[in-house]
């Protein structure tokens, strides 16, 4: 399986697991796979901001578990386009709500890139 197939299967899995994410991904141009993953990250942050903590936890748990046996391309998309993008343009209060809910492995990736925590 080539990398493009891996990414497409990953997106299909996300959309099957979380049908509400599919329209967000579909808004992105087909070739903009990185933007599709960022849309999932944005949805996580929006869930924090909207007080939908249980949904945000489900998204984070899914991504965290996916790291356990992820294909290198899936890992790249999680690390670079989900985690690094998490909290982008988020308010201070959204970061304060969301950061403690981010699983340790995802926090580690975030800090590795940003050099600091989100709060």
PDB file of N, CA, C and O in Angstrom, residues 41 44-45 47-48 53 55-65 67 78-79 82-88 90 94-112 114 116-119:
ATOM      1  N   UNK A  41      -8.230  18.453  13.726  1.00  0.00           N
ATOM      2  CA  UNK A  41      -7.622  19.129  14.868  1.00  0.00           C
ATOM      3  C   UNK A  41      -8.475  20.330  15.290  1.00  0.00           C
ATOM      4  O   UNK A  41      -8.736  20.537  16.480  1.00  0.00           O
ATOM      5  N   UNK A  44     -11.486  19.315  17.199  1.00  0.00           N
ATOM      6  CA  UNK A  44     -11.165  18.994  18.595  1.00  0.00           C
ATOM      7  C   UNK A  44     -11.132  20.266  19.421  1.00  0.00           C
ATOM      8  O   UNK A  44     -11.722  20.342  20.499  1.00  0.00           O
ATOM      9  N   UNK A  45     -10.465  21.270  18.899  1.00  0.00           N
ATOM     10  CA  UNK A  45     -10.354  22.548  19.605  1.00  0.00           C
ATOM     11  C   UNK A  45     -11.729  23.219  19.734  1.00  0.00           C
ATOM     12  O   UNK A  45     -12.049  23.784  20.783  1.00  0.00           O
ATOM     13  N   UNK A  47     -14.531  21.707  19.961  1.00  0.00           N
ATOM     14  CA  UNK A  47     -15.260  20.971  21.006  1.00  0.00           C
ATOM     15  C   UNK A  47     -14.872  21.490  22.394  1.00  0.00           C
ATOM     16  O   UNK A  47     -15.740  21.652  23.255  1.00  0.00           O
ATOM     17  N   UNK A  48     -13.598  21.770  22.603  1.00  0.00           N
ATOM     18  CA  UNK A  48     -13.178  22.381  23.878  1.00  0.00           C
ATOM     19  C   UNK A  48     -13.888  23.713  24.067  1.00  0.00           C
ATOM     20  O   UNK A  48     -14.470  23.986  25.108  1.00  0.00           O
ATOM     21  N   UNK A  53     -16.846  18.644  26.025  1.00  0.00           N
ATOM     22  CA  UNK A  53     -15.629  17.994  26.521  1.00  0.00           C
ATOM     23  C   UNK A  53     -15.597  16.501  26.213  1.00  0.00           C
ATOM     24  O   UNK A  53     -14.556  15.959  25.841  1.00  0.00           O
ATOM     25  N   UNK A  55     -16.895  14.908  23.709  1.00  0.00           N
ATOM     26  CA  UNK A  55     -16.555  14.717  22.296  1.00  0.00           C
ATOM     27  C   UNK A  55     -15.069  14.971  22.066  1.00  0.00           C
ATOM     28  O   UNK A  55     -14.396  14.182  21.377  1.00  0.00           O
ATOM     29  N   UNK A  56     -14.551  16.031  22.640  1.00  0.00           N
ATOM     30  CA  UNK A  56     -13.116  16.321  22.507  1.00  0.00           C
ATOM     31  C   UNK A  56     -12.285  15.164  23.047  1.00  0.00           C
ATOM     32  O   UNK A  56     -11.291  14.769  22.434  1.00  0.00           O
ATOM     33  N   UNK A  57     -12.698  14.603  24.170  1.00  0.00           N
ATOM     34  CA  UNK A  57     -11.977  13.464  24.751  1.00  0.00           C
ATOM     35  C   UNK A  57     -12.015  12.256  23.816  1.00  0.00           C
ATOM     36  O   UNK A  57     -11.029  11.525  23.706  1.00  0.00           O
ATOM     37  N   UNK A  58     -13.144  12.054  23.138  1.00  0.00           N
ATOM     38  CA  UNK A  58     -13.244  10.933  22.190  1.00  0.00           C
ATOM     39  C   UNK A  58     -12.272  11.129  21.035  1.00  0.00           C
ATOM     40  O   UNK A  58     -11.602  10.186  20.614  1.00  0.00           O
ATOM     41  N   UNK A  59     -12.200  12.346  20.519  1.00  0.00           N
ATOM     42  CA  UNK A  59     -11.253  12.628  19.434  1.00  0.00           C
ATOM     43  C   UNK A  59      -9.819  12.377  19.890  1.00  0.00           C
ATOM     44  O   UNK A  59      -9.038  11.713  19.213  1.00  0.00           O
ATOM     45  N   UNK A  60      -9.485  12.925  21.048  1.00  0.00           N
ATOM     46  CA  UNK A  60      -8.121  12.783  21.568  1.00  0.00           C
ATOM     47  C   UNK A  60      -7.774  11.327  21.863  1.00  0.00           C
ATOM     48  O   UNK A  60      -6.667  10.877  21.581  1.00  0.00           O
ATOM     49  N   UNK A  61      -8.718  10.594  22.425  1.00  0.00           N
ATOM     50  CA  UNK A  61      -8.492   9.186  22.730  1.00  0.00           C
ATOM     51  C   UNK A  61      -8.243   8.389  21.456  1.00  0.00           C
ATOM     52  O   UNK A  61      -7.345   7.548  21.399  1.00  0.00           O
ATOM     53  N   UNK A  62      -9.029   8.664  20.440  1.00  0.00           N
ATOM     54  CA  UNK A  62      -8.849   7.977  19.159  1.00  0.00           C
ATOM     55  C   UNK A  62      -7.440   8.233  18.613  1.00  0.00           C
ATOM     56  O   UNK A  62      -6.732   7.307  18.223  1.00  0.00           O
ATOM     57  N   UNK A  63      -7.045   9.488  18.579  1.00  0.00           N
ATOM     58  CA  UNK A  63      -5.732   9.851  18.031  1.00  0.00           C
ATOM     59  C   UNK A  63      -4.622   9.242  18.882  1.00  0.00           C
ATOM     60  O   UNK A  63      -3.646   8.696  18.357  1.00  0.00           O
ATOM     61  N   UNK A  64      -4.778   9.294  20.194  1.00  0.00           N
ATOM     62  CA  UNK A  64      -3.778   8.727  21.101  1.00  0.00           C
ATOM     63  C   UNK A  64      -3.623   7.227  20.867  1.00  0.00           C
ATOM     64  O   UNK A  64      -2.507   6.717  20.772  1.00  0.00           O
ATOM     65  N   UNK A  65      -4.728   6.516  20.756  1.00  0.00           N
ATOM     66  CA  UNK A  65      -4.665   5.053  20.524  1.00  0.00           C
ATOM     67  C   UNK A  65      -4.100   4.743  19.150  1.00  0.00           C
ATOM     68  O   UNK A  65      -3.429   3.717  18.979  1.00  0.00           O
ATOM     69  N   UNK A  67      -1.731   6.151  17.727  1.00  0.00           N
ATOM     70  CA  UNK A  67      -0.263   6.222  17.784  1.00  0.00           C
ATOM     71  C   UNK A  67       0.382   4.876  18.126  1.00  0.00           C
ATOM     72  O   UNK A  67       1.523   4.632  17.749  1.00  0.00           O
ATOM     73  N   UNK A  78      -0.589  12.646  12.288  1.00  0.00           N
ATOM     74  CA  UNK A  78      -0.975  12.931  13.677  1.00  0.00           C
ATOM     75  C   UNK A  78      -0.042  13.987  14.265  1.00  0.00           C
ATOM     76  O   UNK A  78      -0.490  14.976  14.845  1.00  0.00           O
ATOM     77  N   UNK A  79       1.245  13.770  14.112  1.00  0.00           N
ATOM     78  CA  UNK A  79       2.238  14.666  14.712  1.00  0.00           C
ATOM     79  C   UNK A  79       2.199  16.060  14.092  1.00  0.00           C
ATOM     80  O   UNK A  79       2.057  17.066  14.793  1.00  0.00           O
ATOM     81  N   UNK A  82      -2.106  17.243  13.049  1.00  0.00           N
ATOM     82  CA  UNK A  82      -3.118  17.227  14.114  1.00  0.00           C
ATOM     83  C   UNK A  82      -2.563  17.903  15.367  1.00  0.00           C
ATOM     84  O   UNK A  82      -3.051  18.932  15.799  1.00  0.00           O
ATOM     85  N   UNK A  83      -1.503  17.342  15.923  1.00  0.00           N
ATOM     86  CA  UNK A  83      -0.978  17.836  17.201  1.00  0.00           C
ATOM     87  C   UNK A  83      -0.372  19.233  17.081  1.00  0.00           C
ATOM     88  O   UNK A  83      -0.673  20.102  17.901  1.00  0.00           O
ATOM     89  N   UNK A  84       0.471  19.455  16.083  1.00  0.00           N
ATOM     90  CA  UNK A  84       1.100  20.771  15.957  1.00  0.00           C
ATOM     91  C   UNK A  84       0.062  21.865  15.700  1.00  0.00           C
ATOM     92  O   UNK A  84       0.253  23.004  16.085  1.00  0.00           O
ATOM     93  N   UNK A  85      -1.037  21.498  15.076  1.00  0.00           N
ATOM     94  CA  UNK A  85      -2.098  22.455  14.736  1.00  0.00           C
ATOM     95  C   UNK A  85      -3.089  22.655  15.893  1.00  0.00           C
ATOM     96  O   UNK A  85      -3.814  23.641  15.918  1.00  0.00           O
ATOM     97  N   UNK A  86      -3.091  21.722  16.831  1.00  0.00           N
ATOM     98  CA  UNK A  86      -4.008  21.796  17.963  1.00  0.00           C
ATOM     99  C   UNK A  86      -3.790  23.114  18.713  1.00  0.00           C
ATOM    100  O   UNK A  86      -2.653  23.516  18.957  1.00  0.00           O
ATOM    101  N   UNK A  87      -4.857  23.778  19.036  1.00  0.00           N
ATOM    102  CA  UNK A  87      -4.866  25.058  19.749  1.00  0.00           C
ATOM    103  C   UNK A  87      -4.418  26.242  18.899  1.00  0.00           C
ATOM    104  O   UNK A  87      -4.261  27.345  19.407  1.00  0.00           O
ATOM    105  N   UNK A  88      -4.239  26.044  17.592  1.00  0.00           N
ATOM    106  CA  UNK A  88      -3.871  27.151  16.720  1.00  0.00           C
ATOM    107  C   UNK A  88      -5.029  28.136  16.720  1.00  0.00           C
ATOM    108  O   UNK A  88      -6.182  27.770  16.501  1.00  0.00           O
ATOM    109  N   UNK A  90      -6.490  29.348  19.160  1.00  0.00           N
ATOM    110  CA  UNK A  90      -7.422  29.117  20.278  1.00  0.00           C
ATOM    111  C   UNK A  90      -7.268  30.213  21.329  1.00  0.00           C
ATOM    112  O   UNK A  90      -6.180  30.750  21.532  1.00  0.00           O
ATOM    113  N   UNK A  94      -9.837  28.421  26.069  1.00  0.00           N
ATOM    114  CA  UNK A  94      -9.931  27.135  25.370  1.00  0.00           C
ATOM    115  C   UNK A  94      -8.686  26.291  25.641  1.00  0.00           C
ATOM    116  O   UNK A  94      -8.783  25.091  25.893  1.00  0.00           O
ATOM    117  N   UNK A  95      -7.533  26.933  25.618  1.00  0.00           N
ATOM    118  CA  UNK A  95      -6.288  26.220  25.914  1.00  0.00           C
ATOM    119  C   UNK A  95      -6.283  25.712  27.355  1.00  0.00           C
ATOM    120  O   UNK A  95      -5.854  24.585  27.625  1.00  0.00           O
ATOM    121  N   UNK A  96      -6.777  26.525  28.278  1.00  0.00           N
ATOM    122  CA  UNK A  96      -6.810  26.117  29.687  1.00  0.00           C
ATOM    123  C   UNK A  96      -7.755  24.948  29.911  1.00  0.00           C
ATOM    124  O   UNK A  96      -7.489  24.083  30.745  1.00  0.00           O
ATOM    125  N   UNK A  97      -8.849  24.909  29.174  1.00  0.00           N
ATOM    126  CA  UNK A  97      -9.786  23.788  29.270  1.00  0.00           C
ATOM    127  C   UNK A  97      -9.192  22.550  28.616  1.00  0.00           C
ATOM    128  O   UNK A  97      -9.225  21.455  29.159  1.00  0.00           O
ATOM    129  N   UNK A  98      -8.650  22.724  27.412  1.00  0.00           N
ATOM    130  CA  UNK A  98      -8.232  21.589  26.601  1.00  0.00           C
ATOM    131  C   UNK A  98      -6.908  20.950  26.956  1.00  0.00           C
ATOM    132  O   UNK A  98      -6.784  19.722  26.921  1.00  0.00           O
ATOM    133  N   UNK A  99      -5.921  21.756  27.282  1.00  0.00           N
ATOM    134  CA  UNK A  99      -4.574  21.196  27.483  1.00  0.00           C
ATOM    135  C   UNK A  99      -4.538  20.062  28.506  1.00  0.00           C
ATOM    136  O   UNK A  99      -3.928  19.021  28.236  1.00  0.00           O
ATOM    137  N   UNK A 100      -5.157  20.192  29.678  1.00  0.00           N
ATOM    138  CA  UNK A 100      -5.095  19.085  30.646  1.00  0.00           C
ATOM    139  C   UNK A 100      -5.743  17.791  30.138  1.00  0.00           C
ATOM    140  O   UNK A 100      -5.454  16.715  30.665  1.00  0.00           O
ATOM    141  N   UNK A 101      -6.586  17.875  29.127  1.00  0.00           N
ATOM    142  CA  UNK A 101      -7.270  16.695  28.585  1.00  0.00           C
ATOM    143  C   UNK A 101      -6.454  15.983  27.511  1.00  0.00           C
ATOM    144  O   UNK A 101      -6.763  14.854  27.140  1.00  0.00           O
ATOM    145  N   UNK A 102      -5.433  16.643  27.008  1.00  0.00           N
ATOM    146  CA  UNK A 102      -4.601  16.055  25.958  1.00  0.00           C
ATOM    147  C   UNK A 102      -3.755  14.942  26.579  1.00  0.00           C
ATOM    148  O   UNK A 102      -3.045  15.167  27.555  1.00  0.00           O
ATOM    149  N   UNK A 103      -3.843  13.715  26.014  1.00  0.00           N
ATOM    150  CA  UNK A 103      -3.058  12.602  26.555  1.00  0.00           C
ATOM    151  C   UNK A 103      -1.560  12.895  26.526  1.00  0.00           C
ATOM    152  O   UNK A 103      -1.080  13.642  25.659  1.00  0.00           O
ATOM    153  N   UNK A 104      -0.823  12.310  27.470  1.00  0.00           N
ATOM    154  CA  UNK A 104       0.612  12.587  27.599  1.00  0.00           C
ATOM    155  C   UNK A 104       1.429  12.425  26.315  1.00  0.00           C
ATOM    156  O   UNK A 104       2.294  13.258  26.033  1.00  0.00           O
ATOM    157  N   UNK A 105       1.177  11.382  25.544  1.00  0.00           N
ATOM    158  CA  UNK A 105       1.963  11.190  24.309  1.00  0.00           C
ATOM    159  C   UNK A 105       1.723  12.335  23.323  1.00  0.00           C
ATOM    160  O   UNK A 105       2.650  12.782  22.651  1.00  0.00           O
ATOM    161  N   UNK A 106       0.487  12.803  23.272  1.00  0.00           N
ATOM    162  CA  UNK A 106       0.174  13.915  22.375  1.00  0.00           C
ATOM    163  C   UNK A 106       0.742  15.220  22.919  1.00  0.00           C
ATOM    164  O   UNK A 106       1.239  16.058  22.149  1.00  0.00           O
ATOM    165  N   UNK A 107       0.705  15.393  24.236  1.00  0.00           N
ATOM    166  CA  UNK A 107       1.333  16.574  24.843  1.00  0.00           C
ATOM    167  C   UNK A 107       2.827  16.595  24.531  1.00  0.00           C
ATOM    168  O   UNK A 107       3.391  17.648  24.217  1.00  0.00           O
ATOM    169  N   UNK A 108       3.446  15.437  24.608  1.00  0.00           N
ATOM    170  CA  UNK A 108       4.886  15.341  24.339  1.00  0.00           C
ATOM    171  C   UNK A 108       5.203  15.779  22.904  1.00  0.00           C
ATOM    172  O   UNK A 108       6.166  16.525  22.672  1.00  0.00           O
ATOM    173  N   UNK A 109       4.400  15.332  21.944  1.00  0.00           N
ATOM    174  CA  UNK A 109       4.608  15.745  20.553  1.00  0.00           C
ATOM    175  C   UNK A 109       4.411  17.248  20.393  1.00  0.00           C
ATOM    176  O   UNK A 109       5.167  17.909  19.683  1.00  0.00           O
ATOM    177  N   UNK A 110       3.401  17.778  21.066  1.00  0.00           N
ATOM    178  CA  UNK A 110       3.109  19.213  20.992  1.00  0.00           C
ATOM    179  C   UNK A 110       4.293  20.019  21.525  1.00  0.00           C
ATOM    180  O   UNK A 110       4.770  20.956  20.880  1.00  0.00           O
ATOM    181  N   UNK A 111       4.775  19.648  22.698  1.00  0.00           N
ATOM    182  CA  UNK A 111       5.901  20.371  23.329  1.00  0.00           C
ATOM    183  C   UNK A 111       7.172  20.213  22.502  1.00  0.00           C
ATOM    184  O   UNK A 111       7.949  21.163  22.369  1.00  0.00           O
ATOM    185  N   UNK A 112       7.349  19.040  21.937  1.00  0.00           N
ATOM    186  CA  UNK A 112       8.541  18.815  21.107  1.00  0.00           C
ATOM    187  C   UNK A 112       8.588  19.802  19.938  1.00  0.00           C
ATOM    188  O   UNK A 112       9.642  20.315  19.590  1.00  0.00           O
ATOM    189  N   UNK A 114       6.479  22.807  19.637  1.00  0.00           N
ATOM    190  CA  UNK A 114       6.279  24.205  20.046  1.00  0.00           C
ATOM    191  C   UNK A 114       7.280  24.686  21.098  1.00  0.00           C
ATOM    192  O   UNK A 114       7.435  25.878  21.292  1.00  0.00           O
ATOM    193  N   UNK A 116       6.947  24.421  24.222  1.00  0.00           N
ATOM    194  CA  UNK A 116       6.222  24.782  25.444  1.00  0.00           C
ATOM    195  C   UNK A 116       4.854  24.120  25.415  1.00  0.00           C
ATOM    196  O   UNK A 116       4.405  23.668  24.375  1.00  0.00           O
ATOM    197  N   UNK A 117       4.205  24.124  26.565  1.00  0.00           N
ATOM    198  CA  UNK A 117       2.850  23.612  26.615  1.00  0.00           C
ATOM    199  C   UNK A 117       1.899  24.650  26.006  1.00  0.00           C
ATOM    200  O   UNK A 117       2.310  25.777  25.719  1.00  0.00           O
ATOM    201  N   UNK A 118       0.637  24.271  25.852  1.00  0.00           N
ATOM    202  CA  UNK A 118      -0.342  25.201  25.272  1.00  0.00           C
ATOM    203  C   UNK A 118      -0.780  26.260  26.276  1.00  0.00           C
ATOM    204  O   UNK A 118      -1.325  27.282  25.906  1.00  0.00           O
ATOM    205  N   UNK A 119      -0.522  26.023  27.566  1.00  0.00           N
ATOM    206  CA  UNK A 119      -0.907  27.024  28.589  1.00  0.00           C
ATOM    207  C   UNK A 119       0.316  27.446  29.380  1.00  0.00           C
ATOM    208  O   UNK A 119       1.334  26.840  29.343  1.00  0.00           O
TER     209      UNK A 119
END
